[in-house]
Structures are given as C-alpha cells and as structure tokens.
mmCIF file of C-alpha atoms in Angstrom:
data_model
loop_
_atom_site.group_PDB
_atom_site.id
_atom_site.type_symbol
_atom_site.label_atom_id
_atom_site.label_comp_id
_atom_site.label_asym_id
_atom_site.label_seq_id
_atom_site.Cartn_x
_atom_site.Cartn_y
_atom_site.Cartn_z
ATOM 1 C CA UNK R 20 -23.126 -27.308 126.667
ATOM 2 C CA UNK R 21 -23.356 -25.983 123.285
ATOM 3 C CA UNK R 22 -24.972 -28.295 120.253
ATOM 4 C CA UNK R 23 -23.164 -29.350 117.591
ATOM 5 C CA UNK R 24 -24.562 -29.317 114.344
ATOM 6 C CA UNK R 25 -24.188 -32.732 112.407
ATOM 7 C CA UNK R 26 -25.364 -32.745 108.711
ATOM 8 C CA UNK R 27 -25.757 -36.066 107.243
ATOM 9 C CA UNK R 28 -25.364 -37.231 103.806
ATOM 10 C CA UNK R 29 -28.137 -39.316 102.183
ATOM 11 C CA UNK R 30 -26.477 -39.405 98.312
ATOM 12 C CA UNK R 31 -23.907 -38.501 96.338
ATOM 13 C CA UNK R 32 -25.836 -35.480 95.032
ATOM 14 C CA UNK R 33 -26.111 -33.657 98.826
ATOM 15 C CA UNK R 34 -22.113 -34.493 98.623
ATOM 16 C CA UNK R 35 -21.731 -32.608 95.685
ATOM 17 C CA UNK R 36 -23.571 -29.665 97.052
ATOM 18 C CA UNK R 37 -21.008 -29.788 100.321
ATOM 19 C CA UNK R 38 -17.624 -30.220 97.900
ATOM 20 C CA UNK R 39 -19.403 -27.393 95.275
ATOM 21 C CA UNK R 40 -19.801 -25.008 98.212
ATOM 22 C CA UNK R 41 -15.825 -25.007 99.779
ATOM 23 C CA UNK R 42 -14.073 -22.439 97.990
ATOM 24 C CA UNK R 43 -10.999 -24.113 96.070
ATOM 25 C CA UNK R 44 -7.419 -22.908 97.461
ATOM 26 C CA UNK R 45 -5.051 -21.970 95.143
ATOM 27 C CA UNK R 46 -1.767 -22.589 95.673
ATOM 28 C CA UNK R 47 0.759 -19.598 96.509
ATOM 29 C CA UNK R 48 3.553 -18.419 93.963
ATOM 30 C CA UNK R 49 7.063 -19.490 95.090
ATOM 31 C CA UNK R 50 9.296 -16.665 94.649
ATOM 32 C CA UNK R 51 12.437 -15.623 95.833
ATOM 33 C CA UNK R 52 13.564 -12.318 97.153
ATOM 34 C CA UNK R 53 14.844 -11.433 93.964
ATOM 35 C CA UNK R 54 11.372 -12.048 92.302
ATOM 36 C CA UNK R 55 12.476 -15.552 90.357
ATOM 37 C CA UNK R 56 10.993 -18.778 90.450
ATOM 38 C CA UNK R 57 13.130 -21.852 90.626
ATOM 39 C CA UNK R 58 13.068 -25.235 89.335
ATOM 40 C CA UNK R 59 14.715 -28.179 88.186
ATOM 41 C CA UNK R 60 14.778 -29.854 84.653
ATOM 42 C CA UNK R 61 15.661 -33.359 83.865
ATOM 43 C CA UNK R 62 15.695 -35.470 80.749
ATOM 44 C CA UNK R 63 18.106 -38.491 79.598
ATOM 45 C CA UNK R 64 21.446 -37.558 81.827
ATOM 46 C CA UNK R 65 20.845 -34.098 81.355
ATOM 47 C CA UNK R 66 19.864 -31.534 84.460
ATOM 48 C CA UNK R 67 18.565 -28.565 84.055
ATOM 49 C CA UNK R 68 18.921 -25.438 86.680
ATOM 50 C CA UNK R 69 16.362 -22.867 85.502
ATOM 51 C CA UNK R 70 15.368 -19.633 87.194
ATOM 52 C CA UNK R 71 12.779 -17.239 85.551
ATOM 53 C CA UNK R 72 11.778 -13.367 86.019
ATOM 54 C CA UNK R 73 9.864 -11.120 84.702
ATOM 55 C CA UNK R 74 11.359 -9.312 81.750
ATOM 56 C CA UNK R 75 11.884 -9.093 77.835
ATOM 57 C CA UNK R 76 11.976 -12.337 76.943
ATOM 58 C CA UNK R 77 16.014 -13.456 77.359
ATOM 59 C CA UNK R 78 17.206 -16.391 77.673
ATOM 60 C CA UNK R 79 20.626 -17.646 78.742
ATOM 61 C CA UNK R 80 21.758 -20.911 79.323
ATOM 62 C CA UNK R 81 25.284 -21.634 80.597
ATOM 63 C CA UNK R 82 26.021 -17.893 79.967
ATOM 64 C CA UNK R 83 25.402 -17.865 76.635
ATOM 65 C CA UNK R 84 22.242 -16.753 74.769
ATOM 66 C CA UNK R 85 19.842 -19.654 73.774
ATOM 67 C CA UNK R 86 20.581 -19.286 69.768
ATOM 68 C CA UNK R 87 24.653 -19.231 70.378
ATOM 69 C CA UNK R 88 23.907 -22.908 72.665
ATOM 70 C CA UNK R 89 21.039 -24.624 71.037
ATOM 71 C CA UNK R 90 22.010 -23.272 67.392
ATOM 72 C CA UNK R 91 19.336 -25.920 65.863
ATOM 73 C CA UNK R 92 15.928 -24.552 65.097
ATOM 74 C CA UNK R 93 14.146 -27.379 66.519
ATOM 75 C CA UNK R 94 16.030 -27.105 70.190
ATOM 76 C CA UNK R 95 14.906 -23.401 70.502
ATOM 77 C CA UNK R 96 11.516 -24.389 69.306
ATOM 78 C CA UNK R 97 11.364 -26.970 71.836
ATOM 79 C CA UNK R 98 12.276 -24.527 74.797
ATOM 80 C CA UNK R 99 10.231 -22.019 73.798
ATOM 81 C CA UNK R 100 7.044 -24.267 73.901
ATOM 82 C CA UNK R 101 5.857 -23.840 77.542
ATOM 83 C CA UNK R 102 5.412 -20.314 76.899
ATOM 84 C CA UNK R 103 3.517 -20.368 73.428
ATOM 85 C CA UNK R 104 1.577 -23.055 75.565
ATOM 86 C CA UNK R 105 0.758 -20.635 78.315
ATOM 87 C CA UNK R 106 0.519 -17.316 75.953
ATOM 88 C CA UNK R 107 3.464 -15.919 77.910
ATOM 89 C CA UNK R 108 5.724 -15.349 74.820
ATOM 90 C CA UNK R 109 8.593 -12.614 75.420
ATOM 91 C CA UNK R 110 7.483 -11.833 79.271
ATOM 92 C CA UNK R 111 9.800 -13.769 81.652
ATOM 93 C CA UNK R 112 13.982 -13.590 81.154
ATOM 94 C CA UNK R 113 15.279 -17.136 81.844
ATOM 95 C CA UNK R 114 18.664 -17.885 83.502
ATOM 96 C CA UNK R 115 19.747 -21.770 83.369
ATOM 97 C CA UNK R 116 22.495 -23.705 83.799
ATOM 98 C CA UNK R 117 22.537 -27.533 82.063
ATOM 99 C CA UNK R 118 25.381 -30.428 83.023
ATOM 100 C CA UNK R 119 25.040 -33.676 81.245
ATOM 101 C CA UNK R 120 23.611 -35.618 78.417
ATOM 102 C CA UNK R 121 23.736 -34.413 74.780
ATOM 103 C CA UNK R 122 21.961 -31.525 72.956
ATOM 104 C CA UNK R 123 18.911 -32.990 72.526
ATOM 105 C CA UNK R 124 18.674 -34.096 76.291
ATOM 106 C CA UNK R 125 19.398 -30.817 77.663
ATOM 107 C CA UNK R 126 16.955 -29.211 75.699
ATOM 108 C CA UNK R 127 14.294 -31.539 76.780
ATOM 109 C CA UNK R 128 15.863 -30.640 80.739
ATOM 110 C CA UNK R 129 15.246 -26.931 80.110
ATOM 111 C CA UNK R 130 12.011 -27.074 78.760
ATOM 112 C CA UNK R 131 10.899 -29.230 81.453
ATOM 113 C CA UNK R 132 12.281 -26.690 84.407
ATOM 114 C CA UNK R 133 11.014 -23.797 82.567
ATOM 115 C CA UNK R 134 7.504 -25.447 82.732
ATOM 116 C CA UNK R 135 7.969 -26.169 86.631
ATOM 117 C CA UNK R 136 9.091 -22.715 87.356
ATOM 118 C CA UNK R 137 6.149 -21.158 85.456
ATOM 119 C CA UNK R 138 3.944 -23.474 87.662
ATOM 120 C CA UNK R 139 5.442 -22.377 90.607
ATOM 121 C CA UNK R 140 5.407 -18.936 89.670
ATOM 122 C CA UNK R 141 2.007 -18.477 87.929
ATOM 123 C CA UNK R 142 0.035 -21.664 89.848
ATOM 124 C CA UNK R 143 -2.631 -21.060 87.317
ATOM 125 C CA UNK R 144 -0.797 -22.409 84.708
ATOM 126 C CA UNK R 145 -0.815 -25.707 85.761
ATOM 127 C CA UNK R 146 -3.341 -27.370 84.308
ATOM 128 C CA UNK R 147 -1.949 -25.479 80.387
ATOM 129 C CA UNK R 148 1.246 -27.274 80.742
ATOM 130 C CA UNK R 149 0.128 -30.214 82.474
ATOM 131 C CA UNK R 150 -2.585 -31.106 79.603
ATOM 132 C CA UNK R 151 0.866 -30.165 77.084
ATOM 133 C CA UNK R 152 3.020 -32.843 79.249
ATOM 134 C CA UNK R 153 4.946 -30.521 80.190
ATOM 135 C CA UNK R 154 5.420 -31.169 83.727
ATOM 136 C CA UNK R 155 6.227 -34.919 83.116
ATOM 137 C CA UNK R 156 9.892 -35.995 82.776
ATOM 138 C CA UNK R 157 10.626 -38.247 80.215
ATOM 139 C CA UNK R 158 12.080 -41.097 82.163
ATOM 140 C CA UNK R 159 13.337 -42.443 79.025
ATOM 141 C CA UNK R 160 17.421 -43.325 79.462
ATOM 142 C CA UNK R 161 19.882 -45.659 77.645
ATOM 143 C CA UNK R 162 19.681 -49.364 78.401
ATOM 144 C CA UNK R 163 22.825 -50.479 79.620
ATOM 145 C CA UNK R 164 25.138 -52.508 77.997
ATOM 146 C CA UNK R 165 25.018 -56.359 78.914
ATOM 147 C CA UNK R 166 27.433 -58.920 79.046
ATOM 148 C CA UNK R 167 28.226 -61.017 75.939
ATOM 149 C CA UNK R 168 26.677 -58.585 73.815
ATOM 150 C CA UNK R 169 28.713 -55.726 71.831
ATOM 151 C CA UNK R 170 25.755 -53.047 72.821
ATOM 152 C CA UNK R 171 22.819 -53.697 74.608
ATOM 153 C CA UNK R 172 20.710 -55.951 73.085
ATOM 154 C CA UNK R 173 22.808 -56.427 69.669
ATOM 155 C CA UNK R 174 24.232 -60.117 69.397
ATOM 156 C CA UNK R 175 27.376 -61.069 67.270
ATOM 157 C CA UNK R 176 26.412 -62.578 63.996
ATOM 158 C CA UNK R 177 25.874 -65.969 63.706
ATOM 159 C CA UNK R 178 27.061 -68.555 61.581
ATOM 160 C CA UNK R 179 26.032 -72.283 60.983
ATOM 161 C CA UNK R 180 29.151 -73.300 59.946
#
C-alpha cells in the first residue's frame, strides 16, 4: 500500500505559500481558422457583430469604413479606445456588423465587442480593458412609457382651477 502524503495547514501564511507555488493558467486565445477573434457588442438596442485580425489597422462596419458610418469625431474616438487602452493602435483590421439603436448606441456596441474580441484573442489584455470598463455593458436602456403619462415619467400639467 503506498502512503499518501497529507500536508496540513496551520495559518493563512502556509496557505499562501501553497496558492504562491501553483503556476497560474492562462487562458487560451480563441481563434478561428481564418485567424479572427469573435465577439459580440451590446449597448442600448444596439448589437454589435465584431470580428478582428491582424492587419493595418481597418475598420469596417456594415461595409463601410468607420469615418463614412460614424462621421462624428467623438464616435470614432470612442471605438478606437480599447486599442489606445491596450497600446495596439493600427495592428488588428476590424470587420463588424451593427443592427439597432441609434448612433451613439452602436458605437458604444462596437467598442464593447472590439474589447471582448481583443480579450479573447490576446487573454493578456484582460485585466487593461477590464480596469478601462471595457468589458462591462452598459445595461442602461429607455424606461418604458407608462400609462396615463405622455412619456415615461412626464405628467400632464396641472391646474387648480
């Protein structure tokens, strides 16, 4: 009968020592056979299909190149932030396709797959855009409209008399 070797614990500090000494696992890349990552974006009503690749720095969304679709300064900033985040400015070519919501909200949807595909492509990322918020979807949506209200939460005016 062979002996089994038990070690026990006295502290927290001899736990330490046992978690210190297992060598972390880092989690593999998920990549297709045509070498992109793939992820999904969502803000508001708007979804974002994003896949990314190595390349020059492209980016296309519904066909069309990210300055014809998002003309407004502050939508291309906003996509381009995961990669300024991660230092990966002008190395993966982006392919996307958005349904839903308004300008604004599909922005926000593309930003947040392009951060989820560089996680799953690059797992060392993670903790960059994570500590950014980039990997959290803004839940935010409209309120819906309630009855014997004109909007939401608006009330007709009132009068005394």
């Amino acid at each position: 009968m062979a002996e089994e070797t038990t070690t026990t614990l006295s502290d927290l500090q001899d736990l330490a020592q046992v978690a210190a000494s297992e060598p972390e696992a880092t989690p593999e890349p998920k990549i297709d056979e045509h070498g992109r990552a793939y992820a999904t974006g969502k803000r508001k009503n708007a979804i974002a299909r994003v896949w990314i690749k190595p390349g020059s720095g492209q980016i296309s969304v519904n066909g069309r190149t990210l300055e014809v679709y998002f003309a407004r300064p502050a939508l291309q900033m906003i996509i381009n932030q995961p990669f300024a985040m991660a230092d990966r400015n002008g190395q993966f070519d982006v392919f996307c396709t958005v349904t839903g919501g308004g300008l604004s909200g599909q922005a926000g949807a593309v930003r947040h797959g392009i951060s989820k595909a560089l996680t799953l492509y690059e797992p060392g990322l993670r903790p960059v855009l994570k500590s950014g918020g980039f990997l959290t979807r803004d839940s935010r949506v409209v309120e819906r409209k309630k009855y014997g209200k004109p909007k939401a939460r608006r009330s007709f005016q009132f009068s005394k008399r």
